[in-house]
Short mmCIF file of C-alpha atoms and ligand atoms in Angstrom, two decimals:
data_model
loop_
_atom_site.label_atom_id
_atom_site.label_comp_id
_atom_site.label_asym_id
_atom_site.label_seq_id
_atom_site.Cartn_x
_atom_site.Cartn_y
_atom_site.Cartn_z
CA MET G 10 -34.52 11.12 -5.18
CA ARG G 11 -33.70 9.44 -8.83
CA ALA G 12 -30.97 7.27 -9.38
CA VAL G 13 -31.22 9.30 -12.96
CA ASP G 14 -31.71 11.88 -11.78
CA ILE G 15 -28.16 12.00 -9.95
CA ILE G 16 -26.55 10.32 -12.67
CA ILE G 17 -27.49 12.68 -15.44
CA ARG G 18 -26.48 15.33 -13.02
CA LYS G 19 -23.43 14.73 -12.14
CA ARG G 20 -23.51 13.38 -16.34
CA ASP G 21 -23.57 17.20 -16.64
CA GLY G 22 -20.61 18.59 -14.80
CA LEU G 23 -22.68 19.40 -12.03
CA ALA G 24 -21.65 18.52 -7.83
CA LEU G 25 -24.01 16.44 -6.23
CA THR G 26 -25.42 18.00 -2.61
CA ARG G 27 -24.36 15.98 0.13
CA GLU G 28 -28.30 14.20 0.21
CA ALA G 29 -27.38 12.51 -3.06
CA ILE G 30 -24.01 11.12 -2.04
CA ASP G 31 -25.92 9.95 0.76
CA THR G 32 -28.68 8.31 -1.62
CA PHE G 33 -25.76 6.34 -4.14
CA VAL G 34 -24.38 5.33 -0.93
CA ASP G 35 -27.10 4.25 0.71
CA GLY G 36 -28.41 2.76 -2.31
CA VAL G 37 -24.98 0.83 -3.80
CA THR G 38 -24.80 -0.58 0.38
CA HIS G 39 -27.92 -2.41 0.82
CA GLY G 40 -28.46 -3.42 -2.86
CA THR G 41 -31.32 -0.89 -3.94
CA TRP G 42 -29.29 0.53 -6.48
CA PRO G 43 -28.91 -1.88 -9.72
CA ASP G 44 -24.55 -2.09 -10.53
CA TYR G 45 -25.78 -0.54 -14.34
CA GLN G 46 -26.48 2.34 -12.13
CA ALA G 47 -23.36 2.56 -10.01
CA SER G 48 -21.39 2.17 -12.83
CA ALA G 49 -22.97 4.65 -14.46
CA LEU G 50 -22.50 7.32 -11.66
CA LEU G 51 -18.52 5.33 -11.19
CA MET G 52 -18.02 6.80 -14.32
CA ALA G 53 -19.70 9.94 -14.37
CA VAL G 54 -17.43 11.09 -11.80
CA CYS G 55 -14.81 9.38 -13.16
CA LEU G 56 -15.43 11.50 -16.99
CA LYS G 57 -16.25 15.02 -14.29
CA GLY G 58 -14.70 14.70 -11.26
CA MET G 59 -16.40 16.00 -7.99
CA GLU G 60 -16.28 19.33 -5.84
CA PRO G 61 -13.86 18.77 -2.25
CA GLU G 62 -16.36 19.36 -0.83
CA GLU G 63 -19.01 16.66 -2.13
CA THR G 64 -15.34 14.16 -1.81
CA LEU G 65 -15.34 14.11 1.81
CA TRP G 66 -18.71 13.77 2.19
CA LEU G 67 -18.69 10.82 -0.20
CA THR G 68 -15.70 9.71 2.01
CA GLU G 69 -18.11 10.34 5.59
CA ALA G 70 -21.15 8.36 4.09
CA MET G 71 -18.29 5.55 3.04
CA VAL G 72 -17.59 5.27 6.23
CA ARG G 73 -20.76 4.96 7.88
CA SER G 74 -21.98 2.61 5.69
CA GLY G 75 -21.22 0.34 8.39
CA GLU G 76 -18.90 0.53 11.70
CA ARG G 77 -15.61 2.39 12.49
CA VAL G 78 -13.64 1.12 15.00
CA ASP G 79 -13.65 2.58 18.35
CA LEU G 80 -9.28 2.41 19.87
CA SER G 81 -10.03 4.86 21.90
CA ASP G 82 -9.89 2.40 25.14
CA LEU G 83 -6.30 0.93 24.11
CA GLY G 84 -5.07 3.99 26.12
CA ALA G 85 -2.11 5.79 22.82
CA PHE G 86 -2.48 7.07 20.63
CA THR G 87 -3.10 5.58 17.62
CA VAL G 88 -1.02 6.26 14.38
CA GLY G 89 -1.14 4.57 10.94
CA LYS G 90 0.31 4.29 7.44
CA HIS G 91 -1.05 4.37 4.22
CA SER G 92 0.85 3.57 0.94
CA THR G 93 -1.56 3.74 -2.06
CA GLY G 94 -0.21 0.99 -4.05
CA GLY G 95 3.57 0.16 -5.08
CA VAL G 96 6.23 -2.77 -6.92
CA GLY G 97 8.37 -4.37 -3.51
CA ASP G 98 6.62 -2.33 -0.98
CA LYS G 99 7.12 -3.58 1.70
CA VAL G 100 7.67 -0.91 4.12
CA SER G 101 4.84 -0.89 6.11
CA ILE G 102 6.08 -4.41 7.09
CA VAL G 103 9.64 -2.73 8.75
CA LEU G 104 7.03 1.46 9.61
CA ALA G 105 5.22 -1.07 11.53
CA PRO G 106 7.51 -2.91 14.64
CA VAL G 107 10.19 0.41 14.24
CA VAL G 108 7.61 2.43 15.36
CA ALA G 109 6.18 -0.13 18.12
CA ALA G 110 9.96 0.29 19.21
CA CYS G 111 10.18 3.71 19.76
CA GLY G 112 6.66 4.26 21.82
CA GLY G 113 3.78 3.96 18.95
CA VAL G 114 1.15 1.80 18.80
CA VAL G 115 0.74 1.46 14.87
CA PRO G 116 -2.79 -0.64 13.90
CA LYS G 117 -2.63 -1.39 11.00
CA MET G 118 -5.74 -3.01 8.40
CA SER G 119 -4.19 -3.69 4.94
CA GLY G 120 -4.62 -5.04 2.02
CA ARG G 121 -3.70 -7.96 -1.27
CA GLY G 122 -2.48 -7.61 -4.13
CA LEU G 123 -4.56 -6.19 -6.86
CA GLY G 124 -3.59 -5.71 -10.50
CA HIS G 125 0.48 -5.28 -10.65
CA THR G 126 0.71 -4.54 -6.97
CA GLY G 127 1.49 -6.31 -4.79
CA GLY G 128 -0.47 -6.55 -1.71
CA THR G 129 0.51 -6.48 2.25
CA LEU G 130 -1.87 -9.97 3.75
CA ASP G 131 -0.19 -11.68 1.16
CA LYS G 132 3.36 -10.77 1.90
CA LEU G 133 2.47 -11.30 5.72
CA GLU G 134 0.48 -15.32 4.64
CA SER G 135 3.51 -15.87 3.57
CA ILE G 136 5.62 -16.30 7.13
CA PRO G 137 3.91 -20.14 8.09
CA GLY G 138 0.92 -19.77 9.89
CA PHE G 139 0.89 -15.81 10.43
CA ARG G 140 -2.96 -15.24 10.19
CA VAL G 141 -4.63 -11.78 9.08
CA GLY G 142 -8.03 -12.56 9.66
CA LEU G 143 -7.77 -11.41 13.97
CA SER G 144 -11.38 -9.99 15.52
CA ILE G 145 -11.22 -6.80 16.67
CA PRO G 146 -10.83 -8.07 19.72
CA GLU G 147 -7.27 -10.96 19.00
CA PHE G 148 -6.04 -6.74 17.06
CA LYS G 149 -6.50 -4.59 20.19
CA ALA G 150 -4.59 -7.50 22.50
CA VAL G 151 -2.34 -8.03 20.28
CA LEU G 152 -1.99 -4.17 19.66
CA ARG G 153 -2.24 -3.23 23.32
CA ASP G 154 1.03 -6.07 24.71
CA VAL G 155 3.39 -5.73 21.15
CA GLY G 156 2.29 -2.36 19.26
CA ALA G 157 1.54 -2.93 16.40
CA CYS G 158 -0.69 -4.98 14.50
CA MET G 159 -1.28 -6.61 10.19
CA ILE G 160 -4.22 -8.09 9.78
CA GLY G 161 -7.41 -7.46 6.49
CA GLN G 162 -10.10 -4.99 6.94
CA THR G 163 -13.39 -6.64 8.36
CA ALA G 164 -16.46 -7.29 5.46
CA THR G 165 -17.59 -4.39 8.24
CA LEU G 166 -15.62 -1.84 7.15
CA ALA G 167 -16.46 0.61 4.43
CA PRO G 168 -18.58 -2.06 2.95
CA ALA G 169 -19.86 0.95 1.15
CA ASP G 170 -16.19 0.53 0.00
CA LYS G 171 -15.79 -3.14 -1.15
CA LYS G 172 -18.58 -3.41 -3.44
CA LEU G 173 -18.24 -0.34 -5.31
CA TYR G 174 -14.46 -0.79 -5.64
CA ALA G 175 -15.34 -4.45 -6.78
CA LEU G 176 -17.32 -2.41 -9.71
CA ARG G 177 -14.90 -0.70 -10.62
CA ASP G 178 -12.40 -2.47 -10.76
CA VAL G 179 -14.23 -3.64 -14.18
CA THR G 180 -16.13 -0.54 -15.23
CA GLY G 181 -12.48 1.35 -16.48
CA THR G 182 -13.17 3.55 -13.22
CA VAL G 183 -9.86 2.58 -10.98
CA GLU G 184 -7.91 5.32 -11.92
CA SER G 185 -9.95 9.17 -10.47
CA LEU G 186 -9.11 11.46 -7.97
CA PRO G 187 -12.06 11.64 -5.44
CA LEU G 188 -13.33 7.72 -6.73
CA ILE G 189 -9.53 6.97 -5.13
CA ALA G 190 -9.77 9.42 -2.30
CA ALA G 191 -12.42 8.83 -0.97
CA SER G 192 -11.93 4.55 -1.12
CA ILE G 193 -7.90 4.73 1.31
CA MET G 194 -10.14 7.24 3.73
CA SER G 195 -12.71 5.95 4.17
CA LYS G 196 -10.96 2.80 5.34
CA LYS G 197 -8.51 4.50 7.19
CA LEU G 198 -11.02 6.68 8.97
CA ALA G 199 -12.98 3.37 9.87
CA GLU G 200 -10.68 2.35 11.32
CA GLY G 201 -10.38 4.62 14.04
CA CYS G 202 -5.83 6.05 13.70
CA ARG G 203 -5.42 9.69 15.37
CA ALA G 204 -2.83 10.53 13.15
CA LEU G 205 -1.95 9.07 9.65
CA VAL G 206 0.73 9.24 7.48
CA LEU G 207 0.03 8.66 3.38
CA ASP G 208 2.80 7.24 0.91
CA VAL G 209 1.52 8.13 -2.08
CA LYS G 210 3.15 6.78 -4.69
CA CYS G 211 4.08 8.57 -8.24
CA GLY G 212 5.46 6.95 -11.45
CA SER G 213 4.91 3.86 -13.90
CA GLY G 214 4.31 1.91 -11.19
CA ALA G 215 1.96 3.71 -9.29
CA PHE G 216 -1.80 5.28 -10.36
CA MET G 217 -0.76 8.45 -10.19
CA LYS G 218 2.37 8.29 -13.12
CA ASP G 219 3.58 11.83 -11.70
CA VAL G 220 4.42 14.46 -8.88
CA ALA G 221 1.37 16.57 -10.09
CA HIS G 222 -1.20 14.38 -10.07
CA ALA G 223 0.49 12.71 -7.19
CA ARG G 224 0.01 16.19 -5.15
CA ALA G 225 -3.75 16.64 -6.24
CA LEU G 226 -3.99 13.33 -4.30
CA ALA G 227 -2.36 14.12 -1.63
CA GLU G 228 -3.91 17.13 -0.93
CA ALA G 229 -6.85 15.57 -1.70
CA MET G 230 -6.72 11.92 1.50
CA VAL G 231 -4.66 15.29 3.74
CA SER G 232 -8.18 17.03 3.25
CA ILE G 233 -10.03 14.72 4.20
CA GLY G 234 -8.54 13.16 7.16
CA THR G 235 -7.50 16.80 8.82
CA ARG G 236 -11.41 17.26 8.63
CA ALA G 237 -12.96 14.49 10.17
CA GLY G 238 -10.20 16.06 12.73
CA VAL G 239 -7.17 12.78 11.92
CA ARG G 240 -3.37 14.73 12.16
CA THR G 241 -3.41 13.45 8.53
CA GLU G 242 0.40 14.39 6.54
CA ALA G 243 1.10 13.02 2.67
CA VAL G 244 4.71 12.03 1.28
CA ILE G 245 4.93 11.49 -1.82
CA THR G 246 7.87 9.11 -2.97
CA ASP G 247 9.35 7.73 -6.65
CA MET G 248 7.41 4.74 -7.81
CA GLU G 249 9.22 4.84 -11.85
CA ALA G 250 11.66 1.53 -10.38
CA PRO G 251 10.54 -0.91 -7.47
CA LEU G 252 11.47 -0.23 -4.04
CA GLY G 253 13.83 -2.17 -2.98
CA GLU G 254 16.01 -5.55 -4.47
CA ALA G 255 12.87 -8.15 -4.20
CA VAL G 256 9.14 -7.51 -5.25
CA GLY G 257 6.51 -10.83 -5.15
CA ASN G 258 6.64 -12.83 -1.33
CA ALA G 259 8.68 -14.78 1.05
CA VAL G 260 11.34 -12.53 -0.38
CA GLU G 261 9.75 -9.18 -0.04
CA ILE G 262 9.67 -11.29 4.12
CA LEU G 263 14.11 -12.09 3.55
CA GLU G 264 14.31 -8.47 2.10
CA CYS G 265 11.86 -7.20 5.28
CA LEU G 266 14.39 -9.71 7.78
CA ASP G 267 16.96 -7.50 6.44
CA VAL G 268 16.71 -3.57 6.77
CA LEU G 269 15.14 -4.93 10.86
CA HIS G 270 18.12 -6.73 11.12
CA GLY G 271 20.28 -3.21 10.23
CA ARG G 272 21.25 -4.16 6.59
CA GLY G 273 19.37 -3.78 3.48
CA PRO G 274 18.37 -1.69 0.22
CA ALA G 275 19.67 1.75 1.30
CA ASP G 276 15.47 3.13 -1.52
CA VAL G 277 14.18 1.13 1.91
CA ARG G 278 15.21 1.87 4.82
CA LEU G 279 15.33 6.08 3.73
CA VAL G 280 11.06 5.50 3.19
CA THR G 281 11.10 4.30 6.47
CA ARG G 282 13.14 5.87 8.49
CA ARG G 283 11.27 9.80 6.44
CA LEU G 284 8.02 7.85 7.70
CA ALA G 285 8.44 6.30 11.41
CA SER G 286 9.92 9.85 11.30
CA ARG G 287 6.74 11.58 10.77
CA MET G 288 4.42 9.53 12.65
CA LEU G 289 6.57 9.24 16.18
CA VAL G 290 6.54 13.06 15.53
CA LEU G 291 2.50 13.57 14.82
CA ALA G 292 1.87 10.99 17.78
CA GLY G 293 3.48 13.19 19.84
CA LEU G 294 6.47 11.06 20.74
CA GLN G 295 9.12 12.85 19.29
CA PRO G 296 9.12 16.85 18.70
CA ASP G 297 10.71 16.94 15.68
CA ASP G 298 12.52 14.95 12.49
CA GLU G 299 16.58 14.80 13.80
CA THR G 300 15.53 13.26 16.67
CA ALA G 301 12.94 11.32 15.72
CA ALA G 302 15.07 9.42 12.99
CA ALA G 303 17.38 9.09 15.75
CA ALA G 304 14.95 7.39 17.53
CA ALA G 305 14.03 4.97 14.15
CA ASP G 306 17.33 4.48 13.54
CA GLN G 307 18.49 3.99 17.12
CA ALA G 308 15.04 1.51 17.15
CA ILE G 309 16.52 -0.94 14.18
CA ALA G 310 20.04 -0.89 15.46
CA SER G 311 18.94 -1.60 19.44
CA GLY G 312 17.24 -5.53 17.62
CA ALA G 313 14.77 -3.04 18.89
CA ALA G 314 11.94 -3.11 16.14
CA LEU G 315 12.90 -6.62 15.60
CA GLU G 316 11.46 -8.06 18.88
CA ARG G 317 8.22 -6.32 18.22
CA PHE G 318 8.76 -7.98 14.83
CA ARG G 319 9.16 -11.72 15.92
CA ARG G 320 6.10 -11.54 18.93
CA MET G 321 4.04 -9.69 16.64
CA VAL G 322 4.42 -12.47 14.07
CA GLU G 323 4.04 -15.04 17.19
CA ARG G 324 1.38 -13.29 18.25
CA GLN G 325 -0.24 -12.99 15.09
CA GLY G 326 0.09 -17.43 14.98
CA GLY G 327 3.49 -17.26 12.46
CA ASP G 328 6.60 -19.19 13.03
CA PRO G 329 9.03 -16.78 14.69
CA ARG G 330 11.90 -18.57 14.00
CA VAL G 331 12.30 -16.95 10.24
CA CYS G 332 13.31 -14.12 12.01
CA ASP G 333 16.59 -16.21 12.09
CA ASP G 334 16.60 -18.42 9.78
CA PRO G 335 14.56 -17.85 6.78
CA ARG G 336 15.47 -20.58 4.60
CA LEU G 337 11.69 -21.06 6.90
CA LEU G 338 10.57 -19.15 4.13
CA PRO G 339 8.78 -20.84 1.23
CA LEU G 340 11.02 -19.98 -1.25
CA ALA G 341 10.64 -21.66 -4.96
CA PRO G 342 12.89 -23.51 -6.22
CA GLY G 343 13.17 -22.81 -9.61
CA THR G 344 16.04 -19.40 -10.00
CA VAL G 345 16.33 -18.12 -13.81
CA GLN G 346 18.73 -14.85 -14.89
CA VAL G 347 17.71 -11.79 -17.07
CA THR G 348 21.05 -10.61 -17.58
CA ALA G 349 23.26 -7.02 -19.91
CA GLU G 350 23.36 -8.00 -23.86
CA ARG G 351 25.40 -3.99 -23.63
CA ALA G 352 27.30 -2.49 -21.45
CA GLY G 353 26.65 0.65 -19.89
CA PHE G 354 23.92 1.85 -17.74
CA VAL G 355 20.82 0.87 -16.05
CA THR G 356 18.81 4.18 -16.94
CA ALA G 357 15.12 2.22 -16.60
CA MET G 358 13.86 -0.37 -14.84
CA ARG G 359 9.59 0.31 -15.11
CA ALA G 360 7.87 -0.83 -12.47
CA LEU G 361 5.58 -1.71 -13.58
CA ALA G 362 6.42 -4.19 -15.91
CA ILE G 363 8.20 -5.89 -13.60
CA GLY G 364 5.23 -5.74 -10.57
CA GLN G 365 3.52 -7.56 -13.35
CA ALA G 366 6.35 -9.93 -14.07
CA SER G 367 5.94 -10.96 -10.74
CA CYS G 368 2.20 -12.26 -11.10
CA LEU G 369 2.54 -13.40 -14.30
CA LEU G 370 5.26 -16.26 -11.97
CA GLY G 371 2.06 -16.68 -9.45
CA ALA G 372 3.10 -14.02 -6.90
CA GLY G 373 -0.32 -11.50 -7.95
CA ARG G 374 -3.79 -13.19 -8.51
CA ASP G 375 -5.47 -11.97 -10.93
CA ALA G 376 -9.33 -11.65 -9.71
CA VAL G 377 -10.17 -11.13 -5.82
CA GLY G 378 -10.28 -14.73 -5.02
CA ASP G 379 -7.23 -16.11 -6.57
CA PRO G 380 -4.26 -17.93 -4.67
CA VAL G 381 -1.06 -16.19 -4.74
CA ASP G 382 2.11 -19.09 -4.91
CA HIS G 383 4.16 -17.12 -1.65
CA GLY G 384 7.56 -18.55 -3.05
CA VAL G 385 7.63 -16.83 -6.87
CA GLY G 386 9.31 -13.17 -6.97
CA ILE G 387 11.68 -10.86 -9.02
CA LEU G 388 14.91 -10.23 -7.22
CA VAL G 389 16.57 -7.28 -8.76
CA ARG G 390 20.42 -7.22 -8.81
CA ALA G 391 21.22 -3.89 -10.89
CA LYS G 392 19.35 -0.79 -10.10
CA PRO G 393 18.71 2.07 -12.20
CA GLY G 394 21.83 3.93 -11.79
CA ALA G 395 24.10 0.89 -11.47
CA GLN G 396 27.03 0.07 -14.77
CA VAL G 397 27.09 -3.55 -15.73
CA ALA G 398 29.50 -5.06 -18.06
CA ALA G 399 27.73 -7.60 -20.61
CA GLY G 400 26.02 -10.49 -19.65
CA ASP G 401 25.62 -9.38 -16.15
CA THR G 402 22.40 -10.49 -13.68
CA LEU G 403 20.31 -7.71 -14.62
CA LEU G 404 17.15 -9.53 -12.91
CA GLU G 405 17.01 -13.20 -11.06
CA LEU G 406 13.49 -14.41 -11.45
CA ARG G 407 12.14 -16.85 -9.27
CA HIS G 408 9.78 -19.67 -10.59
CA ARG G 409 7.12 -22.27 -9.87
CA ASP G 410 7.75 -25.11 -12.53
CA GLY G 411 8.35 -22.30 -15.65
CA ARG G 412 4.59 -21.21 -14.30
CA GLY G 413 4.34 -17.95 -16.67
CA LEU G 414 8.14 -17.17 -16.53
CA GLU G 415 8.38 -16.51 -21.06
CA ALA G 416 5.62 -14.25 -20.67
CA ALA G 417 7.95 -12.82 -17.28
CA LEU G 418 11.00 -13.48 -18.69
CA ALA G 419 9.86 -10.77 -22.16
CA LEU G 420 7.47 -8.11 -18.82
CA CYS G 421 10.94 -7.96 -17.66
CA ARG G 422 13.18 -7.28 -20.66
CA GLU G 423 11.69 -4.60 -22.00
CA ALA G 424 11.18 -2.60 -18.64
CA ILE G 425 14.86 -2.48 -18.86
CA ALA G 426 16.81 0.64 -20.85
CA ILE G 427 20.16 0.53 -20.28
CA GLY G 428 22.56 3.49 -22.26
CA ASP G 429 25.73 4.97 -22.47
CA GLU G 430 24.97 7.44 -19.70
CA ALA G 431 24.47 7.33 -15.38
CA PRO G 432 20.38 8.69 -15.16
CA ALA G 433 20.19 11.79 -13.58
CA HIS G 434 19.64 10.89 -9.96
CA ARG G 435 15.99 10.50 -8.79
CA ALA G 436 15.45 11.13 -5.31
CA LYS G 437 13.40 8.66 -3.60
CA ILE G 438 10.70 11.24 -1.33
CA LEU G 439 9.53 13.95 -3.93
CA GLU G 440 7.81 15.81 -1.69
CA GLU G 441 5.55 15.81 1.40
CA VAL G 442 1.97 17.53 2.12
CA ARG G 443 1.02 18.54 5.69
N1 LIG V 507 -6.88 1.51 -3.29
C1 LIG V 507 -7.59 1.72 -2.35
O1 LIG V 507 -8.13 1.20 -1.03
N2 LIG V 507 -8.29 2.20 -3.58
C2 LIG V 507 -8.34 3.07 -4.77
O2 LIG V 507 -9.57 3.00 -4.95
C3 LIG V 507 -6.72 3.07 -4.90
C4 LIG V 507 -6.78 1.84 -3.79
#
């Protein structure tokens, strides 16, 4: 089957056969399809879409392009979580130890930040010594002892996705529902979890800008997971404004520690509690949402979740003293405030612009492999809905020697709107797909 014929078929809006999709993924994995043909097919998929069956075949072919982690010898019902990416989204870092403290086993392979969204691995690496590059045997040993372990994707997992994602990133083909669904689900299926809860972000700071698109993505991924034999559900959560009050790396770890200590922003606690409940129910550890949520609350109140986090940090080479002494985290010394120009209510705090501003300060990267500054970031001092007086602090930027500061300040000012009336309440949890 010639590559050009497969491209033409999709260009003309026709469905591809399983064989054609296998040929494409195989060609990308082994380098027999040149980048220009792979990119042409990606663009055709982006413009013409895929049927659910084609998306499933694409996902399965991408899983088969590499290894599938076998976690069956852990003797536990493993339950994973994945977020489609947002600004200030540090939920995994709190959630994994909470679920582990409730008896769950949470193998978490995460990504790095790219574009305006932050990455769990970059955040964790702001803990001195923390290693995200464990081997699979090391990963399993930590899971056995602690119940939670958070590492980077190994090179052998869904290698076709690595190549395709890199091509999509530079050919304007990231924003495609079937390509996003297959990319995420191929990695999740290769990770070997038996259940999976997806946090599909929706709003200005997310790939999916409105609920209809977020729902379609959630349904596609739930369908792929279920058909592959993994109990899969999705929760659609708001990403119009940043989640929590910290955006960056070390500043987000600080916020996670706050939540694990029983404090922290209400929205982070709410999303964590909801996802934890569904993970515990899906794993068969709790009978219903109510008891599951109570178990998650108790795990935090008793200090059991913090203890799991401490053990996970220690087993992954990090300094566990950060749990009680956040001064060990590398915070950048410079601070600048963005203040309210007038009195009123904060009606908008656009996540996309805040995420971009944080990247400009150095918390994110422009290209894969760029270093990040763990110490810089943005603290949200007035969330949407807050009533402020002229001159009140809205945001605090932590910078290093003024790097990126001017442009970041301009973006932050654009991100905020102040009006005369309080904005309508925006729920953080928008919908669920089961
Ligand atoms: N995250 C992924 O892993 N893949 C995508 O395509 C989008 C977000």
